Amino acid sequence: MRRRNFLGYSLLLLAGCTAATQSSSPTATAMPDRLRFSVTDAPGLEGLQQEYEPFRAALEEILQTTVEFFPVEDYFMAASALQSGQVDLVWAGPSEYVAVRARTSATPIVSLVRSTYRTIIAARSDSGIQSLADLKGKTLDMWKLGSTAGQLGAAIMLMEAGLNPQTDVKAIFTEDNTLTPLKTGAAAAWARPFNRYQPAIEQEGAAATDYPIIAEGATLPGDVFVLASQLGSELAIAIQSQMLANAEKLMTAIRAVESLAERFGNGELTQGNDADYDVLREAYRAIGQGDFLQQ
């Protein structure tokens, strides 16, 4: 992939070259001819086009280079594609990011954080469960295996309450977005992302007092945009700078798609920081999945 020298161009600018009339010249000329872009939870080209076309177009305009979709089936394929140079930029969920990072040296350039992205744990009002301590020996539905806000967020909360996620509770994964696991008694408590609680209450035609939240976790790390390490630190800084400088334009593109607006509507693009995800790595180890973090 051909790249021009960012520092060299900057020196030419200082020398008064004609590029001084181009408002974004240094960053634009640092860009490769194209960037291949993947999203780890949007398998297939059709899925990418349906949900991420406004974002792709906005990113292409901001970076002033061609941005092409590169579909991947999962984070394993994304990691392999990053390593082999098949893909340049990947949008990954938080739990997927730590797996990708463990298998590559890809650079986290921008995070998409959400103030409401946290885990809640609820129980039936007649269950006698009023705190996390009451969950010892009980069954906890963590929604979906590998879910950041379902499984990992719940594991963090259990650890903070002095419980061992492996031995003090029985974890099940119903992948049910309704309150059915609580209604039927399949689970004594129900761990979900915060934004799924109220819709589940409304779908059931119940009141929050019927299924009270017994604990609420801290804000979790956000999704991450990672750049292939082969592209170098200068380009990583250039893309990061442009994305953050045009954050509202990118967020507008995300909000233009209903499904993404529901998830990320209150999101904010911030500088990526790998250390922010150590809490998820700790959670993986706590649930006995430390090997998942190995290359």
PDB file of C-alpha atoms in Angstrom:
ATOM      1  CA  MET A   1       0.000   0.000   0.000  1.00  0.00           C
ATOM      2  CA  ARG A   2       1.516   3.304  -1.169  1.00  0.00           C
ATOM      3  CA  ARG A   3       1.855   6.152   1.355  1.00  0.00           C
ATOM      4  CA  ARG A   4       3.503   9.562   1.105  1.00  0.00           C
ATOM      5  CA  ASN A   5       5.705  10.884   3.848  1.00  0.00           C
ATOM      6  CA  PHE A   6       3.624  12.968   6.295  1.00  0.00           C
ATOM      7  CA  LEU A   7       6.595  14.765   7.824  1.00  0.00           C
ATOM      8  CA  GLY A   8       8.093  15.504   4.440  1.00  0.00           C
ATOM      9  CA  TYR A   9       4.868  17.017   3.224  1.00  0.00           C
ATOM     10  CA  SER A  10       4.608  19.166   6.347  1.00  0.00           C
ATOM     11  CA  LEU A  11       8.061  20.571   5.611  1.00  0.00           C
ATOM     12  CA  LEU A  12       6.964  21.378   2.097  1.00  0.00           C
ATOM     13  CA  LEU A  13       3.999  23.210   3.532  1.00  0.00           C
ATOM     14  CA  LEU A  14       6.284  25.305   5.679  1.00  0.00           C
ATOM     15  CA  ALA A  15       8.296  26.077   2.575  1.00  0.00           C
ATOM     16  CA  GLY A  16       5.188  27.623   1.039  1.00  0.00           C
ATOM     17  CA  CYS A  17       4.185  25.026  -1.495  1.00  0.00           C
ATOM     18  CA  THR A  18       0.897  25.360  -3.322  1.00  0.00           C
ATOM     19  CA  ALA A  19      -0.684  22.793  -1.036  1.00  0.00           C
ATOM     20  CA  ALA A  20      -1.166  25.631   1.445  1.00  0.00           C
ATOM     21  CA  THR A  21      -4.453  26.299  -0.263  1.00  0.00           C
ATOM     22  CA  GLN A  22      -5.743  22.824   0.529  1.00  0.00           C
ATOM     23  CA  SER A  23      -7.467  22.882   3.929  1.00  0.00           C
ATOM     24  CA  SER A  24      -6.672  19.300   4.907  1.00  0.00           C
ATOM     25  CA  SER A  25      -3.573  18.641   2.826  1.00  0.00           C
ATOM     26  CA  PRO A  26      -1.191  17.099   5.409  1.00  0.00           C
ATOM     27  CA  THR A  27      -3.666  14.480   6.589  1.00  0.00           C
ATOM     28  CA  ALA A  28      -5.097  13.822   3.118  1.00  0.00           C
ATOM     29  CA  THR A  29      -1.707  13.169   1.540  1.00  0.00           C
ATOM     30  CA  ALA A  30      -0.749  10.865   4.402  1.00  0.00           C
ATOM     31  CA  MET A  31      -3.661   8.596   3.497  1.00  0.00           C
ATOM     32  CA  PRO A  32      -3.290   5.441   1.431  1.00  0.00           C
ATOM     33  CA  ASP A  33      -5.219   5.223  -1.825  1.00  0.00           C
ATOM     34  CA  ARG A  34      -7.901   3.222  -0.035  1.00  0.00           C
ATOM     35  CA  LEU A  35      -8.823   1.941   3.398  1.00  0.00           C
ATOM     36  CA  ARG A  36     -10.597  -1.406   3.769  1.00  0.00           C
ATOM     37  CA  PHE A  37     -13.105  -1.210   6.612  1.00  0.00           C
ATOM     38  CA  SER A  38     -14.719  -4.005   8.656  1.00  0.00           C
ATOM     39  CA  VAL A  39     -17.239  -4.229  11.485  1.00  0.00           C
ATOM     40  CA  THR A  40     -16.934  -7.343  13.625  1.00  0.00           C
ATOM     41  CA  ASP A  41     -20.647  -7.809  14.347  1.00  0.00           C
ATOM     42  CA  ALA A  42     -21.943  -7.124  10.811  1.00  0.00           C
ATOM     43  CA  PRO A  43     -21.251 -10.318   8.858  1.00  0.00           C
ATOM     44  CA  GLY A  44     -21.667 -10.122   5.126  1.00  0.00           C
ATOM     45  CA  LEU A  45     -21.436  -7.250   2.677  1.00  0.00           C
ATOM     46  CA  GLU A  46     -25.198  -6.722   2.708  1.00  0.00           C
ATOM     47  CA  GLY A  47     -25.217  -6.224   6.473  1.00  0.00           C
ATOM     48  CA  LEU A  48     -22.411  -3.708   6.208  1.00  0.00           C
ATOM     49  CA  GLN A  49     -24.167  -1.783   3.459  1.00  0.00           C
ATOM     50  CA  GLN A  50     -27.510  -1.708   5.261  1.00  0.00           C
ATOM     51  CA  GLU A  51     -26.238  -0.369   8.564  1.00  0.00           C
ATOM     52  CA  TYR A  52     -22.881   1.257   7.958  1.00  0.00           C
ATOM     53  CA  GLU A  53     -23.071   2.939   4.552  1.00  0.00           C
ATOM     54  CA  PRO A  54     -23.720   6.445   5.998  1.00  0.00           C
ATOM     55  CA  PHE A  55     -20.736   6.025   8.316  1.00  0.00           C
ATOM     56  CA  ARG A  56     -18.527   4.697   5.515  1.00  0.00           C
ATOM     57  CA  ALA A  57     -19.443   7.633   3.287  1.00  0.00           C
ATOM     58  CA  ALA A  58     -18.804  10.159   6.069  1.00  0.00           C
ATOM     59  CA  LEU A  59     -15.459   8.571   6.892  1.00  0.00           C
ATOM     60  CA  GLU A  60     -14.475   8.615   3.218  1.00  0.00           C
ATOM     61  CA  GLU A  61     -15.284  12.311   2.987  1.00  0.00           C
ATOM     62  CA  ILE A  62     -13.399  13.153   6.176  1.00  0.00           C
ATOM     63  CA  LEU A  63     -10.275  11.191   5.303  1.00  0.00           C
ATOM     64  CA  GLN A  64     -10.419  12.138   1.606  1.00  0.00           C
ATOM     65  CA  THR A  65      -9.601   8.640   0.457  1.00  0.00           C
ATOM     66  CA  THR A  66     -11.581   5.649  -0.753  1.00  0.00           C
ATOM     67  CA  VAL A  67     -13.101   3.598   2.076  1.00  0.00           C
ATOM     68  CA  GLU A  68     -14.221   0.109   1.049  1.00  0.00           C
ATOM     69  CA  PHE A  69     -16.217  -2.436   3.019  1.00  0.00           C
ATOM     70  CA  PHE A  70     -14.436  -5.683   3.827  1.00  0.00           C
ATOM     71  CA  PRO A  71     -16.891  -8.172   5.377  1.00  0.00           C
ATOM     72  CA  VAL A  72     -15.770 -10.496   8.175  1.00  0.00           C
ATOM     73  CA  GLU A  73     -17.763 -13.212   9.892  1.00  0.00           C
ATOM     74  CA  ASP A  74     -16.476 -12.615  13.419  1.00  0.00           C
ATOM     75  CA  TYR A  75     -13.607 -11.172  15.435  1.00  0.00           C
ATOM     76  CA  PHE A  76     -11.379 -14.200  14.650  1.00  0.00           C
ATOM     77  CA  MET A  77     -11.626 -13.405  10.968  1.00  0.00           C
ATOM     78  CA  ALA A  78     -11.121  -9.694  11.702  1.00  0.00           C
ATOM     79  CA  ALA A  79      -7.941 -10.461  13.645  1.00  0.00           C
ATOM     80  CA  SER A  80      -6.645 -12.704  10.872  1.00  0.00           C
ATOM     81  CA  ALA A  81      -7.438 -10.061   8.246  1.00  0.00           C
ATOM     82  CA  LEU A  82      -5.616  -7.387  10.250  1.00  0.00           C
ATOM     83  CA  GLN A  83      -2.564  -9.613  10.622  1.00  0.00           C
ATOM     84  CA  SER A  84      -2.461 -10.546   6.949  1.00  0.00           C
ATOM     85  CA  GLY A  85      -2.986  -7.003   5.694  1.00  0.00           C
ATOM     86  CA  GLN A  86      -6.382  -7.753   4.131  1.00  0.00           C
ATOM     87  CA  VAL A  87      -8.168  -5.098   6.181  1.00  0.00           C
ATOM     88  CA  ASP A  88      -6.994  -1.723   7.467  1.00  0.00           C
ATOM     89  CA  LEU A  89      -9.614  -0.406   9.885  1.00  0.00           C
ATOM     90  CA  VAL A  90     -11.929  -2.448  12.123  1.00  0.00           C
ATOM     91  CA  TRP A  91     -14.857  -1.347  14.284  1.00  0.00           C
ATOM     92  CA  ALA A  92     -14.992  -3.839  17.166  1.00  0.00           C
ATOM     93  CA  GLY A  93     -17.172  -4.227  20.229  1.00  0.00           C
ATOM     94  CA  PRO A  94     -15.420  -4.000  23.613  1.00  0.00           C
ATOM     95  CA  SER A  95     -15.154  -7.728  24.312  1.00  0.00           C
ATOM     96  CA  GLU A  96     -14.235  -8.384  20.683  1.00  0.00           C
ATOM     97  CA  TYR A  97     -11.539  -5.728  20.870  1.00  0.00           C
ATOM     98  CA  VAL A  98      -9.644  -7.443  23.692  1.00  0.00           C
ATOM     99  CA  ALA A  99      -9.687 -10.665  21.668  1.00  0.00           C
ATOM    100  CA  VAL A 100      -8.480  -8.902  18.515  1.00  0.00           C
ATOM    101  CA  ARG A 101      -5.793  -7.043  20.463  1.00  0.00           C
ATOM    102  CA  ALA A 102      -4.557 -10.291  22.004  1.00  0.00           C
ATOM    103  CA  ARG A 103      -4.066 -11.727  18.524  1.00  0.00           C
ATOM    104  CA  THR A 104      -2.681  -8.661  16.753  1.00  0.00           C
ATOM    105  CA  SER A 105      -0.718  -5.513  17.458  1.00  0.00           C
ATOM    106  CA  ALA A 106      -3.466  -3.367  15.933  1.00  0.00           C
ATOM    107  CA  THR A 107      -3.655   0.189  17.249  1.00  0.00           C
ATOM    108  CA  PRO A 108      -6.800   1.409  19.087  1.00  0.00           C
ATOM    109  CA  ILE A 109      -7.248   4.899  17.663  1.00  0.00           C
ATOM    110  CA  VAL A 110     -10.783   5.955  18.643  1.00  0.00           C
ATOM    111  CA  SER A 111     -13.355   4.676  21.141  1.00  0.00           C
ATOM    112  CA  LEU A 112     -17.115   5.090  20.884  1.00  0.00           C
ATOM    113  CA  VAL A 113     -18.170   5.470  24.509  1.00  0.00           C
ATOM    114  CA  ARG A 114     -21.725   5.568  25.854  1.00  0.00           C
ATOM    115  CA  SER A 115     -22.659   7.017  29.230  1.00  0.00           C
ATOM    116  CA  THR A 116     -25.533   4.540  29.570  1.00  0.00           C
ATOM    117  CA  TYR A 117     -23.501   1.485  28.555  1.00  0.00           C
ATOM    118  CA  ARG A 118     -23.544  -0.521  31.755  1.00  0.00           C
ATOM    119  CA  THR A 119     -24.931  -3.723  33.219  1.00  0.00           C
ATOM    120  CA  ILE A 120     -28.006  -4.007  35.387  1.00  0.00           C
ATOM    121  CA  ILE A 121     -29.063  -7.057  37.357  1.00  0.00           C
ATOM    122  CA  ALA A 122     -32.764  -7.460  38.117  1.00  0.00           C
ATOM    123  CA  ALA A 123     -34.878 -10.000  40.011  1.00  0.00           C
ATOM    124  CA  ARG A 124     -38.544 -10.677  40.667  1.00  0.00           C
ATOM    125  CA  SER A 125     -40.006  -8.610  43.456  1.00  0.00           C
ATOM    126  CA  ASP A 126     -41.233 -11.769  45.225  1.00  0.00           C
ATOM    127  CA  SER A 127     -37.878 -13.569  45.003  1.00  0.00           C
ATOM    128  CA  GLY A 128     -36.423 -12.240  48.237  1.00  0.00           C
ATOM    129  CA  ILE A 129     -33.301 -11.190  46.320  1.00  0.00           C
ATOM    130  CA  GLN A 130     -32.396  -7.617  47.216  1.00  0.00           C
ATOM    131  CA  SER A 131     -28.645  -7.444  46.681  1.00  0.00           C
ATOM    132  CA  LEU A 132     -25.839  -9.180  44.858  1.00  0.00           C
ATOM    133  CA  ALA A 133     -24.915 -11.024  48.030  1.00  0.00           C
ATOM    134  CA  ASP A 134     -28.293 -12.767  47.827  1.00  0.00           C
ATOM    135  CA  LEU A 135     -27.267 -14.353  44.522  1.00  0.00           C
ATOM    136  CA  LYS A 136     -24.866 -16.809  46.119  1.00  0.00           C
ATOM    137  CA  GLY A 137     -25.959 -20.290  45.110  1.00  0.00           C
ATOM    138  CA  LYS A 138     -28.537 -18.916  42.668  1.00  0.00           C
ATOM    139  CA  THR A 139     -28.884 -18.997  38.876  1.00  0.00           C
ATOM    140  CA  LEU A 140     -28.035 -15.828  36.971  1.00  0.00           C
ATOM    141  CA  ASP A 141     -29.056 -15.388  33.342  1.00  0.00           C
ATOM    142  CA  MET A 142     -26.196 -13.488  31.697  1.00  0.00           C
ATOM    143  CA  TRP A 143     -28.028 -13.219  28.359  1.00  0.00           C
ATOM    144  CA  LYS A 144     -25.340 -14.095  25.818  1.00  0.00           C
ATOM    145  CA  LEU A 145     -21.961 -15.823  26.090  1.00  0.00           C
ATOM    146  CA  GLY A 146     -19.196 -13.282  25.521  1.00  0.00           C
ATOM    147  CA  SER A 147     -21.514 -10.285  25.808  1.00  0.00           C
ATOM    148  CA  THR A 148     -19.739  -7.246  27.236  1.00  0.00           C
ATOM    149  CA  ALA A 149     -22.696  -5.870  29.185  1.00  0.00           C
ATOM    150  CA  GLY A 150     -24.396  -9.240  29.708  1.00  0.00           C
ATOM    151  CA  GLN A 151     -21.635 -11.603  30.826  1.00  0.00           C
ATOM    152  CA  LEU A 152     -18.486  -9.561  31.452  1.00  0.00           C
ATOM    153  CA  GLY A 153     -20.240  -6.612  33.088  1.00  0.00           C
ATOM    154  CA  ALA A 154     -22.128  -8.996  35.364  1.00  0.00           C
ATOM    155  CA  ALA A 155     -18.900 -10.809  36.263  1.00  0.00           C
ATOM    156  CA  ILE A 156     -17.283  -7.503  37.230  1.00  0.00           C
ATOM    157  CA  MET A 157     -20.242  -6.665  39.480  1.00  0.00           C
ATOM    158  CA  LEU A 158     -20.124 -10.073  41.157  1.00  0.00           C
ATOM    159  CA  MET A 159     -16.394  -9.736  41.819  1.00  0.00           C
ATOM    160  CA  GLU A 160     -16.891  -6.283  43.320  1.00  0.00           C
ATOM    161  CA  ALA A 161     -19.543  -7.772  45.598  1.00  0.00           C
ATOM    162  CA  GLY A 162     -17.090 -10.433  46.796  1.00  0.00           C
ATOM    163  CA  LEU A 163     -18.601 -13.293  44.788  1.00  0.00           C
ATOM    164  CA  ASN A 164     -16.774 -15.723  42.520  1.00  0.00           C
ATOM    165  CA  PRO A 165     -18.492 -15.714  39.104  1.00  0.00           C
ATOM    166  CA  GLN A 166     -17.449 -19.317  38.513  1.00  0.00           C
ATOM    167  CA  THR A 167     -18.435 -20.937  41.783  1.00  0.00           C
ATOM    168  CA  ASP A 168     -20.850 -18.704  43.685  1.00  0.00           C
ATOM    169  CA  VAL A 169     -23.510 -18.459  40.974  1.00  0.00           C
ATOM    170  CA  LYS A 170     -24.725 -20.724  38.200  1.00  0.00           C
ATOM    171  CA  ALA A 171     -24.538 -18.815  34.917  1.00  0.00           C
ATOM    172  CA  ILE A 172     -26.960 -19.545  32.078  1.00  0.00           C
ATOM    173  CA  PHE A 173     -27.275 -17.850  28.690  1.00  0.00           C
ATOM    174  CA  THR A 174     -30.806 -17.810  27.333  1.00  0.00           C
ATOM    175  CA  GLU A 175     -30.185 -15.122  24.689  1.00  0.00           C
ATOM    176  CA  ASP A 176     -33.739 -13.989  25.488  1.00  0.00           C
ATOM    177  CA  ASN A 177     -34.407 -10.256  25.461  1.00  0.00           C
ATOM    178  CA  THR A 178     -37.636 -10.664  27.418  1.00  0.00           C
ATOM    179  CA  LEU A 179     -38.273 -11.256  31.121  1.00  0.00           C
ATOM    180  CA  THR A 180     -39.203 -14.889  30.437  1.00  0.00           C
ATOM    181  CA  PRO A 181     -36.208 -16.374  32.321  1.00  0.00           C
ATOM    182  CA  LEU A 182     -37.366 -14.568  35.463  1.00  0.00           C
ATOM    183  CA  LYS A 183     -41.064 -15.293  34.918  1.00  0.00           C
ATOM    184  CA  THR A 184     -40.546 -19.024  34.452  1.00  0.00           C
ATOM    185  CA  GLY A 185     -38.010 -19.360  37.247  1.00  0.00           C
ATOM    186  CA  ALA A 186     -35.257 -20.468  34.860  1.00  0.00           C
ATOM    187  CA  ALA A 187     -33.145 -17.790  36.524  1.00  0.00           C
ATOM    188  CA  ALA A 188     -33.293 -16.092  39.907  1.00  0.00           C
ATOM    189  CA  ALA A 189     -31.730 -12.940  38.475  1.00  0.00           C
ATOM    190  CA  TRP A 190     -31.272 -11.383  35.065  1.00  0.00           C
ATOM    191  CA  ALA A 191     -28.191  -9.497  33.812  1.00  0.00           C
ATOM    192  CA  ARG A 192     -28.642  -7.250  30.795  1.00  0.00           C
ATOM    193  CA  PRO A 193     -27.362  -4.054  29.209  1.00  0.00           C
ATOM    194  CA  PHE A 194     -29.106  -1.083  30.823  1.00  0.00           C
ATOM    195  CA  ASN A 195     -30.883  -0.117  27.598  1.00  0.00           C
ATOM    196  CA  ARG A 196     -32.630  -3.495  27.385  1.00  0.00           C
ATOM    197  CA  TYR A 197     -34.303  -3.269  30.785  1.00  0.00           C
ATOM    198  CA  GLN A 198     -37.098  -0.756  30.126  1.00  0.00           C
ATOM    199  CA  PRO A 199     -38.136  -2.278  26.763  1.00  0.00           C
ATOM    200  CA  ALA A 200     -38.395  -5.682  28.453  1.00  0.00           C
ATOM    201  CA  ILE A 201     -40.558  -4.207  31.222  1.00  0.00           C
ATOM    202  CA  GLU A 202     -42.822  -2.527  28.671  1.00  0.00           C
ATOM    203  CA  GLN A 203     -43.067  -5.641  26.508  1.00  0.00           C
ATOM    204  CA  GLU A 204     -44.212  -7.598  29.545  1.00  0.00           C
ATOM    205  CA  GLY A 205     -46.746  -4.918  30.463  1.00  0.00           C
ATOM    206  CA  ALA A 206     -45.217  -4.881  33.926  1.00  0.00           C
ATOM    207  CA  ALA A 207     -43.943  -2.200  36.265  1.00  0.00           C
ATOM    208  CA  ALA A 208     -40.338  -1.721  37.291  1.00  0.00           C
ATOM    209  CA  THR A 209     -41.406  -2.585  40.843  1.00  0.00           C
ATOM    210  CA  ASP A 210     -42.366  -6.078  39.617  1.00  0.00           C
ATOM    211  CA  TYR A 211     -38.808  -6.736  38.425  1.00  0.00           C
ATOM    212  CA  PRO A 212     -36.629  -4.302  40.376  1.00  0.00           C
ATOM    213  CA  ILE A 213     -33.002  -3.615  39.562  1.00  0.00           C
ATOM    214  CA  ILE A 214     -30.972  -4.913  42.488  1.00  0.00           C
ATOM    215  CA  ALA A 215     -27.605  -3.612  41.254  1.00  0.00           C
ATOM    216  CA  GLU A 216     -26.218  -1.387  38.522  1.00  0.00           C
ATOM    217  CA  GLY A 217     -22.655  -1.500  37.250  1.00  0.00           C
ATOM    218  CA  ALA A 218     -20.242   1.251  36.276  1.00  0.00           C
ATOM    219  CA  THR A 219     -19.989   2.560  32.724  1.00  0.00           C
ATOM    220  CA  LEU A 220     -18.261  -0.001  30.521  1.00  0.00           C
ATOM    221  CA  PRO A 221     -15.564   0.709  27.903  1.00  0.00           C
ATOM    222  CA  GLY A 222     -16.914   1.507  24.466  1.00  0.00           C
ATOM    223  CA  ASP A 223     -16.527   0.092  20.981  1.00  0.00           C
ATOM    224  CA  VAL A 224     -13.124   0.611  19.386  1.00  0.00           C
ATOM    225  CA  PHE A 225     -11.783   1.535  15.958  1.00  0.00           C
ATOM    226  CA  VAL A 226      -8.484  -0.273  15.457  1.00  0.00           C
ATOM    227  CA  LEU A 227      -5.960   0.305  12.692  1.00  0.00           C
ATOM    228  CA  ALA A 228      -3.672  -2.365  11.275  1.00  0.00           C
ATOM    229  CA  SER A 229      -0.197  -1.939  12.748  1.00  0.00           C
ATOM    230  CA  GLN A 230       1.414  -2.279   9.313  1.00  0.00           C
ATOM    231  CA  LEU A 231       0.110   1.195   8.442  1.00  0.00           C
ATOM    232  CA  GLY A 232       2.359   2.812  11.033  1.00  0.00           C
ATOM    233  CA  SER A 233       2.017   5.265  13.896  1.00  0.00           C
ATOM    234  CA  GLU A 234       2.017   8.417  11.766  1.00  0.00           C
ATOM    235  CA  LEU A 235      -1.025   7.306   9.822  1.00  0.00           C
ATOM    236  CA  ALA A 236      -2.721   6.139  13.028  1.00  0.00           C
ATOM    237  CA  ILE A 237      -2.278   9.621  14.503  1.00  0.00           C
ATOM    238  CA  ALA A 238      -3.502  11.273  11.289  1.00  0.00           C
ATOM    239  CA  ILE A 239      -6.679   9.167  11.100  1.00  0.00           C
ATOM    240  CA  GLN A 240      -7.326   9.554  14.827  1.00  0.00           C
ATOM    241  CA  SER A 241      -6.943  13.318  14.550  1.00  0.00           C
ATOM    242  CA  GLN A 242      -9.353  13.575  11.627  1.00  0.00           C
ATOM    243  CA  MET A 243     -11.971  11.307  13.204  1.00  0.00           C
ATOM    244  CA  LEU A 244     -11.934  13.242  16.473  1.00  0.00           C
ATOM    245  CA  ALA A 245     -11.952  16.617  14.722  1.00  0.00           C
ATOM    246  CA  ASN A 246     -15.030  15.493  12.770  1.00  0.00           C
ATOM    247  CA  ALA A 247     -16.631  13.475  15.548  1.00  0.00           C
ATOM    248  CA  GLU A 248     -20.057  15.077  15.255  1.00  0.00           C
ATOM    249  CA  LYS A 249     -20.206  14.397  11.517  1.00  0.00           C
ATOM    250  CA  LEU A 250     -19.425  10.739  12.148  1.00  0.00           C
ATOM    251  CA  MET A 251     -21.960  10.517  14.998  1.00  0.00           C
ATOM    252  CA  THR A 252     -24.606  12.066  12.749  1.00  0.00           C
ATOM    253  CA  ALA A 253     -23.926   9.327  10.206  1.00  0.00           C
ATOM    254  CA  ILE A 254     -24.255   6.669  12.909  1.00  0.00           C
ATOM    255  CA  ARG A 255     -27.531   8.149  14.158  1.00  0.00           C
ATOM    256  CA  ALA A 256     -28.906   8.164  10.603  1.00  0.00           C
ATOM    257  CA  VAL A 257     -29.464   4.395  10.879  1.00  0.00           C
ATOM    258  CA  GLU A 258     -32.218   3.465  13.326  1.00  0.00           C
ATOM    259  CA  SER A 259     -30.603   0.297  14.664  1.00  0.00           C
ATOM    260  CA  LEU A 260     -27.325   2.121  15.334  1.00  0.00           C
ATOM    261  CA  ALA A 261     -29.083   5.165  16.780  1.00  0.00           C
ATOM    262  CA  GLU A 262     -30.752   2.902  19.355  1.00  0.00           C
ATOM    263  CA  ARG A 263     -27.380   1.566  20.463  1.00  0.00           C
ATOM    264  CA  PHE A 264     -25.070   4.522  20.012  1.00  0.00           C
ATOM    265  CA  GLY A 265     -27.333   7.564  19.900  1.00  0.00           C
ATOM    266  CA  ASN A 266     -25.847   9.055  23.062  1.00  0.00           C
ATOM    267  CA  GLY A 267     -22.321   7.999  22.158  1.00  0.00           C
ATOM    268  CA  GLU A 268     -19.208  10.104  21.944  1.00  0.00           C
ATOM    269  CA  LEU A 269     -15.991   9.533  20.021  1.00  0.00           C
ATOM    270  CA  THR A 270     -12.904   9.797  22.211  1.00  0.00           C
ATOM    271  CA  GLN A 271      -9.241   8.888  21.965  1.00  0.00           C
ATOM    272  CA  GLY A 272      -8.674   5.151  22.123  1.00  0.00           C
ATOM    273  CA  ASN A 273      -6.786   3.835  25.147  1.00  0.00           C
ATOM    274  CA  ASP A 274      -5.969   0.147  25.470  1.00  0.00           C
ATOM    275  CA  ALA A 275      -5.669   0.365  29.286  1.00  0.00           C
ATOM    276  CA  ASP A 276      -9.387   1.187  29.520  1.00  0.00           C
ATOM    277  CA  TYR A 277     -10.103  -2.427  28.556  1.00  0.00           C
ATOM    278  CA  ASP A 278      -8.079  -4.054  31.336  1.00  0.00           C
ATOM    279  CA  VAL A 279     -11.272  -4.368  33.366  1.00  0.00           C
ATOM    280  CA  LEU A 280     -12.681  -6.671  30.667  1.00  0.00           C
ATOM    281  CA  ARG A 281      -9.503  -8.726  30.601  1.00  0.00           C
ATOM    282  CA  GLU A 282      -9.849  -9.148  34.358  1.00  0.00           C
ATOM    283  CA  ALA A 283     -13.442 -10.281  33.878  1.00  0.00           C
ATOM    284  CA  TYR A 284     -12.422 -12.885  31.300  1.00  0.00           C
ATOM    285  CA  ARG A 285      -9.924 -14.318  33.770  1.00  0.00           C
ATOM    286  CA  ALA A 286     -12.531 -14.304  36.544  1.00  0.00           C
ATOM    287  CA  ILE A 287     -14.930 -16.408  34.485  1.00  0.00           C
ATOM    288  CA  GLY A 288     -12.166 -18.888  33.663  1.00  0.00           C
ATOM    289  CA  GLN A 289     -11.594 -17.692  30.105  1.00  0.00           C
ATOM    290  CA  GLY A 290      -8.068 -16.344  30.471  1.00  0.00           C
ATOM    291  CA  ASP A 291      -6.951 -18.487  27.538  1.00  0.00           C
ATOM    292  CA  PHE A 292      -9.259 -16.397  25.358  1.00  0.00           C
ATOM    293  CA  LEU A 293      -6.786 -13.546  25.828  1.00  0.00           C
ATOM    294  CA  GLN A 294      -3.857 -15.571  24.533  1.00  0.00           C
ATOM    295  CA  GLN A 295      -2.676 -15.297  20.966  1.00  0.00           C
TER     296      GLN A 295
END
